Each structure stands twice: as C-alpha cells, then as structure tokens.
Amino acid sequence: MKVSIITATYNSAKTLQDTLDSVLRQDYHDIEHIIIDGESTDSTVDLIRNYASKTTRHTVKWVSEKDQGIYDAMNKGIAMCTGDVVGILNSDDYFTSDNVVSNLMKPFSDPSLDAVYGDIHFIHDGEPDKVTRYYSSKIFSPFWVRFGFMPAHPSLYVRRKVYEKIGPYKLDYKIGADFEMVVRMFCVHKIKSEYLKQDFVTMRNGGASTNGICSHRLLLREDTRACRENGIYSNQFLIALKYLYKIFEFRF
C-alpha cells in the first residue's frame, strides 16, 4: 500500500532538511511525499526543488503558492494525495527512527482498520538528544475527547477514504482544527483505530498550539467549540483538566 506524507512549509529553511532527510531514510519505499509551500521568501523552495529533482526512492509532489495557513495547506495536500493512507509531517519535525512508516503501515493489512497512531516527543532546537516532553497517545479513547485529549496529531495516519468521507480541516479554527478533525473522526464517524507503542516523531518546541498563554486560552475555546459543534458535551473547565495530566509528560 502507498502512504502519502504531507508537509506544509513556510520559510522553513532552518529545519526542513531534517524533515526531508528523515523521509528519505524510511525503510518503507511506497511513499508519496507531498509538500505544500505557502510561497516562502527564504531558501525553502530551493531545498524543495533540489529534493524533488534528486529523490528517486519515492514520489515527490510539491507546489508553492499563497494559502490561508497550515490547515489550508493540509487540505491542499490531502486533495493531491493518491496514497491509501495519509499522514502529516510538519516542516520543523522529523521521524524519530527509520522504521516508523513500515511499522505503522503493518496494521493496515486489516481492511477494516481506518487509522493508526502512536507517540511523539519534544526537544529544544539544537538539543536533539534531550527529551523535554514525551506525548504518549496510549490512554486515548473517544471518551476522553470531552477532556481535550487526542492522539498525537503528527502520529495519526488515516486511510484516505476517511478524509474523502468526512471532509477537510475547518479553516475557521486558528489552532484547533486538528482537534476538531479528531472529534469528527472518532466521535461522529466512529472510525476504527489502533495504537502502536512507538515514538513516531521528534518535534521542536514552540508550535502554535503550545506557544504561550494566549495560545492555550485560544485552544481551550476552540477545543470546547469543536466538541459542542459535533454534539459532544464539554466545557472549558473539562478541557483544562488535561493540563493536569500533561504535567507528567514533561522531562526535567
């Protein structure tokens, strides 16, 4: 089966090479890598063009044009996909090991399975061997959505037909559209999924949803809204309880 990996970029020259190299190192070869660039003004496009012209181990598709942000880029990538399974690898993240894709694709031999997810970890830029936070998706179930829990989004791989059925990421969410998508997938459409105990992705600290008090407040509002719009009872207090659990994710 083919897997499509979508990477959204915008002025990502500082970190993108690590992302591209980690895809190249995967021991699973039926990969379609789709890169959606938001018309970068640094050397990002040069990196992408060089990667696409020289890569022979898998298929590379890319486009550079203005967009409405990362979720719009993800939607464009999904629309371009031809793989059986779709995942997202952000431009400042990279696969933790070379067998991530081959391992996550094995469960999809079960035709009734819709999605696979695993774990991720965070680092400070420049300190790749020091784990600052380990995000395990092990406890996730649809019940926990009302408390703001979701599988680690960079570890979530879903059959393309699921996206075709339930629709795109909603662009009126600023940083919570990935959570809203999870609510639709797991609580509304009740997709069948499997957790793999493996560290899929290394993420650098400083993403939009984890950067500052204002971002956390916005995320609380958007996560609550996502539950309500999809018929799941929740409120900001219930969503905020997840931060008590997240304390145990940090490594000091």
Tab-separated table of C-alpha atoms in Angstrom:
chain	number	residue	atom	x	y	z
A	1	MET	CA	0.000	0.000	0.000
A	2	LYS	CA	1.085	3.533	-0.726
A	3	VAL	CA	1.337	6.100	2.065
A	4	SER	CA	1.075	9.830	1.375
A	5	ILE	CA	3.002	12.107	3.745
A	6	ILE	CA	2.031	15.784	3.687
A	7	THR	CA	4.452	18.517	4.745
A	8	ALA	CA	3.327	22.143	4.904
A	9	THR	CA	6.121	24.710	4.687
A	10	TYR	CA	6.549	28.452	5.038
A	11	ASN	CA	10.012	29.951	5.463
A	12	SER	CA	11.127	26.594	6.859
A	13	ALA	CA	14.691	26.551	5.528
A	14	LYS	CA	16.215	26.264	9.003
A	15	THR	CA	14.531	22.950	9.825
A	16	LEU	CA	13.161	21.467	6.601
A	17	GLN	CA	16.268	19.492	5.633
A	18	ASP	CA	15.923	17.352	8.762
A	19	THR	CA	12.326	16.617	7.782
A	20	LEU	CA	13.243	15.645	4.223
A	21	ASP	CA	16.193	13.505	5.299
A	22	SER	CA	14.048	11.587	7.767
A	23	VAL	CA	11.593	10.708	4.997
A	24	LEU	CA	14.438	9.573	2.755
A	25	ARG	CA	15.758	7.289	5.490
A	26	GLN	CA	12.500	5.391	5.896
A	27	ASP	CA	12.795	1.693	5.054
A	28	TYR	CA	9.283	1.710	3.585
A	29	HIS	CA	9.556	2.575	-0.084
A	30	ASP	CA	5.992	3.077	-1.348
A	31	ILE	CA	5.887	6.692	-0.166
A	32	GLU	CA	4.359	9.737	-1.821
A	33	HIS	CA	5.707	12.923	-0.241
A	34	ILE	CA	3.551	15.978	-0.887
A	35	ILE	CA	4.982	19.371	0.075
A	36	ILE	CA	2.699	22.403	0.157
A	37	ASP	CA	4.641	25.651	0.444
A	38	GLY	CA	2.976	28.946	1.291
A	39	GLU	CA	5.153	30.974	-1.105
A	40	SER	CA	8.211	31.147	1.139
A	41	THR	CA	10.613	34.073	0.846
A	42	ASP	CA	13.697	32.296	2.201
A	43	SER	CA	15.515	29.311	0.628
A	44	THR	CA	12.739	26.806	1.415
A	45	VAL	CA	11.690	26.437	-2.219
A	46	ASP	CA	15.296	25.814	-3.281
A	47	LEU	CA	15.508	22.972	-0.767
A	48	ILE	CA	12.229	21.513	-2.004
A	49	ARG	CA	13.206	21.808	-5.668
A	50	ASN	CA	16.556	20.114	-5.049
A	51	TYR	CA	14.892	17.347	-3.027
A	52	ALA	CA	12.232	16.711	-5.681
A	53	SER	CA	14.731	16.653	-8.545
A	54	LYS	CA	17.163	14.242	-6.911
A	55	THR	CA	14.915	11.901	-4.932
A	56	THR	CA	14.395	8.546	-6.617
A	57	ARG	CA	13.367	6.381	-3.646
A	58	HIS	CA	9.823	7.738	-3.596
A	59	THR	CA	7.466	10.119	-5.374
A	60	VAL	CA	7.620	13.837	-4.565
A	61	LYS	CA	4.898	16.345	-5.459
A	62	TRP	CA	5.107	19.975	-4.478
A	63	VAL	CA	3.555	23.365	-5.026
A	64	SER	CA	4.416	26.870	-3.819
A	65	GLU	CA	1.573	29.373	-3.688
A	66	LYS	CA	-0.235	31.607	-1.239
A	67	ASP	CA	-2.557	29.850	1.166
A	68	GLN	CA	-4.732	30.563	4.183
A	69	GLY	CA	-2.438	28.924	6.713
A	70	ILE	CA	-1.350	25.457	7.740
A	71	TYR	CA	-4.796	23.840	7.701
A	72	ASP	CA	-5.434	25.132	4.196
A	73	ALA	CA	-2.073	23.641	3.192
A	74	MET	CA	-3.040	20.303	4.746
A	75	ASN	CA	-6.319	20.324	2.819
A	76	LYS	CA	-4.460	21.007	-0.418
A	77	GLY	CA	-2.101	18.141	0.336
A	78	ILE	CA	-4.934	15.724	1.043
A	79	ALA	CA	-6.595	16.718	-2.233
A	80	MET	CA	-3.350	15.876	-4.090
A	81	CYS	CA	-2.862	12.508	-2.387
A	82	THR	CA	-3.065	9.210	-4.230
A	83	GLY	CA	-1.917	7.036	-1.319
A	84	ASP	CA	-4.104	4.551	0.525
A	85	VAL	CA	-3.048	6.073	3.855
A	86	VAL	CA	-2.373	9.739	4.706
A	87	GLY	CA	-0.252	11.329	7.439
A	88	ILE	CA	1.112	14.775	8.316
A	89	LEU	CA	4.792	15.529	8.978
A	90	ASN	CA	5.375	19.180	9.848
A	91	SER	CA	8.351	21.064	8.446
A	92	ASP	CA	10.045	21.505	11.821
A	93	ASP	CA	9.550	17.837	12.814
A	94	TYR	CA	11.169	14.602	11.697
A	95	PHE	CA	10.680	10.861	12.020
A	96	THR	CA	12.337	9.551	15.177
A	97	SER	CA	13.564	6.333	13.570
A	98	ASP	CA	13.930	4.791	10.131
A	99	ASN	CA	11.220	2.140	10.580
A	100	VAL	CA	8.334	4.369	11.641
A	101	VAL	CA	6.432	4.202	8.352
A	102	SER	CA	6.975	0.475	7.791
A	103	ASN	CA	5.723	-0.291	11.311
A	104	LEU	CA	2.665	1.941	11.145
A	105	MET	CA	1.652	0.503	7.784
A	106	LYS	CA	1.592	-3.110	9.004
A	107	PRO	CA	-1.751	-2.865	10.851
A	108	PHE	CA	-3.423	-1.530	7.709
A	109	SER	CA	-3.289	-5.068	6.318
A	110	ASP	CA	-6.579	-5.331	8.226
A	111	PRO	CA	-9.019	-3.793	5.716
A	112	SER	CA	-11.428	-2.805	8.498
A	113	LEU	CA	-8.850	-0.566	10.198
A	114	ASP	CA	-9.215	3.159	9.488
A	115	ALA	CA	-6.365	4.737	11.459
A	116	VAL	CA	-3.137	4.128	13.363
A	117	TYR	CA	-1.491	6.426	15.898
A	118	GLY	CA	1.460	6.349	18.284
A	119	ASP	CA	3.675	8.574	20.430
A	120	ILE	CA	5.834	11.646	19.821
A	121	HIS	CA	8.412	13.576	21.817
A	122	PHE	CA	9.594	17.183	22.031
A	123	ILE	CA	13.086	18.663	22.056
A	124	HIS	CA	14.657	22.105	22.224
A	125	ASP	CA	16.176	23.178	18.920
A	126	GLY	CA	19.872	22.313	18.961
A	127	GLU	CA	19.499	19.637	21.639
A	128	PRO	CA	18.186	16.629	19.683
A	129	ASP	CA	19.163	14.061	22.314
A	130	LYS	CA	17.434	15.760	25.235
A	131	VAL	CA	13.731	14.889	25.547
A	132	THR	CA	11.770	17.737	27.151
A	133	ARG	CA	8.323	16.155	26.863
A	134	TYR	CA	7.026	12.718	25.873
A	135	TYR	CA	3.469	12.639	24.499
A	136	SER	CA	2.008	9.151	24.683
A	137	SER	CA	-1.286	8.502	22.889
A	138	LYS	CA	-1.797	5.255	24.787
A	139	ILE	CA	-4.643	6.446	27.007
A	140	PHE	CA	-6.675	7.944	24.171
A	141	SER	CA	-10.198	6.780	23.523
A	142	PRO	CA	-13.211	8.711	22.180
A	143	PHE	CA	-14.474	9.105	25.768
A	144	TRP	CA	-11.503	11.354	26.588
A	145	VAL	CA	-12.234	13.804	23.758
A	146	ARG	CA	-14.568	15.787	26.032
A	147	PHE	CA	-11.497	16.438	28.225
A	148	GLY	CA	-9.436	17.687	25.286
A	149	PHE	CA	-7.420	14.519	24.738
A	150	MET	CA	-6.490	13.406	21.242
A	151	PRO	CA	-3.900	11.140	19.648
A	152	ALA	CA	-0.680	12.993	18.911
A	153	HIS	CA	-1.600	14.573	15.587
A	154	PRO	CA	1.814	14.071	13.903
A	155	SER	CA	1.479	10.353	14.684
A	156	LEU	CA	-2.025	9.976	13.229
A	157	TYR	CA	-2.214	8.073	9.929
A	158	VAL	CA	-5.642	7.654	8.358
A	159	ARG	CA	-6.997	5.961	5.257
A	160	ARG	CA	-7.567	8.493	2.501
A	161	LYS	CA	-11.162	7.340	2.102
A	162	VAL	CA	-11.872	8.623	5.641
A	163	TYR	CA	-10.914	12.168	4.604
A	164	GLU	CA	-12.992	11.792	1.451
A	165	LYS	CA	-15.976	10.836	3.595
A	166	ILE	CA	-15.788	13.373	6.417
A	167	GLY	CA	-14.363	16.415	4.653
A	168	PRO	CA	-11.429	18.821	5.121
A	169	TYR	CA	-9.921	20.642	8.075
A	170	LYS	CA	-12.067	23.638	9.010
A	171	LEU	CA	-10.324	26.898	8.200
A	172	ASP	CA	-12.248	29.000	10.725
A	173	TYR	CA	-10.226	27.342	13.504
A	174	LYS	CA	-6.901	29.102	14.073
A	175	ILE	CA	-5.013	26.375	16.014
A	176	GLY	CA	-7.642	23.776	16.913
A	177	ALA	CA	-8.691	22.354	13.541
A	178	ASP	CA	-6.670	19.186	14.127
A	179	PHE	CA	-8.603	18.538	17.355
A	180	GLU	CA	-11.899	19.246	15.596
A	181	MET	CA	-10.920	16.747	12.898
A	182	VAL	CA	-10.215	14.129	15.575
A	183	VAL	CA	-13.633	14.756	17.146
A	184	ARG	CA	-15.312	14.226	13.775
A	185	MET	CA	-13.281	11.109	13.015
A	186	PHE	CA	-13.542	9.303	16.332
A	187	CYS	CA	-16.781	10.544	17.885
A	188	VAL	CA	-19.047	11.322	14.951
A	189	HIS	CA	-17.898	8.790	12.350
A	190	LYS	CA	-16.529	6.334	14.933
A	191	ILE	CA	-13.542	5.189	12.893
A	192	LYS	CA	-11.721	2.019	13.908
A	193	SER	CA	-8.162	2.690	15.059
A	194	GLU	CA	-5.134	1.039	16.646
A	195	TYR	CA	-2.457	2.424	18.956
A	196	LEU	CA	1.173	1.471	18.337
A	197	LYS	CA	3.656	1.773	21.174
A	198	GLN	CA	6.343	3.564	19.188
A	199	ASP	CA	7.817	7.059	19.174
A	200	PHE	CA	6.849	8.258	15.691
A	201	VAL	CA	8.012	11.872	15.508
A	202	THR	CA	10.513	14.259	17.078
A	203	MET	CA	9.035	17.757	17.438
A	204	ARG	CA	10.783	21.007	18.236
A	205	ASN	CA	9.225	23.086	20.995
A	206	GLY	CA	7.406	26.255	20.003
A	207	GLY	CA	4.462	25.148	17.858
A	208	ALA	CA	1.429	27.404	17.509
A	209	SER	CA	-0.742	25.376	19.892
A	210	THR	CA	1.906	25.184	22.642
A	211	ASN	CA	3.442	28.646	22.461
A	212	GLY	CA	2.321	30.974	25.237
A	213	ILE	CA	-0.675	31.657	27.494
A	214	CYS	CA	-2.703	33.320	24.740
A	215	SER	CA	-2.369	30.234	22.547
A	216	HIS	CA	-3.532	27.983	25.384
A	217	ARG	CA	-6.567	30.186	26.009
A	218	LEU	CA	-7.477	30.163	22.337
A	219	LEU	CA	-7.011	26.393	22.210
A	220	LEU	CA	-9.347	25.927	25.185
A	221	ARG	CA	-12.043	27.930	23.401
A	222	GLU	CA	-11.587	26.142	20.096
A	223	ASP	CA	-11.456	22.656	21.641
A	224	THR	CA	-14.666	23.382	23.544
A	225	ARG	CA	-16.291	24.676	20.393
A	226	ALA	CA	-15.185	21.580	18.458
A	227	CYS	CA	-16.886	19.317	20.983
A	228	ARG	CA	-20.103	21.318	21.010
A	229	GLU	CA	-20.327	21.581	17.218
A	230	ASN	CA	-20.042	17.812	16.992
A	231	GLY	CA	-22.558	17.000	19.713
A	232	ILE	CA	-20.069	16.146	22.494
A	233	TYR	CA	-20.778	17.652	25.907
A	234	SER	CA	-17.814	19.613	27.234
A	235	ASN	CA	-16.772	22.993	28.576
A	236	GLN	CA	-13.553	24.918	29.131
A	237	PHE	CA	-13.173	23.573	32.669
A	238	LEU	CA	-13.308	19.955	31.485
A	239	ILE	CA	-10.908	20.692	28.636
A	240	ALA	CA	-8.484	22.424	31.020
A	241	LEU	CA	-8.215	19.284	33.164
A	242	LYS	CA	-5.924	17.784	30.519
A	243	TYR	CA	-3.157	20.127	31.662
A	244	LEU	CA	-3.003	18.300	34.992
A	245	TYR	CA	-2.219	15.109	33.098
A	246	LYS	CA	0.261	16.842	30.800
A	247	ILE	CA	2.459	17.742	33.767
A	248	PHE	CA	3.542	14.115	33.810
A	249	GLU	CA	4.650	14.303	30.170
A	250	PHE	CA	7.483	16.713	30.917
A	251	ARG	CA	11.033	15.515	31.442
A	252	PHE	CA	13.260	17.580	33.736
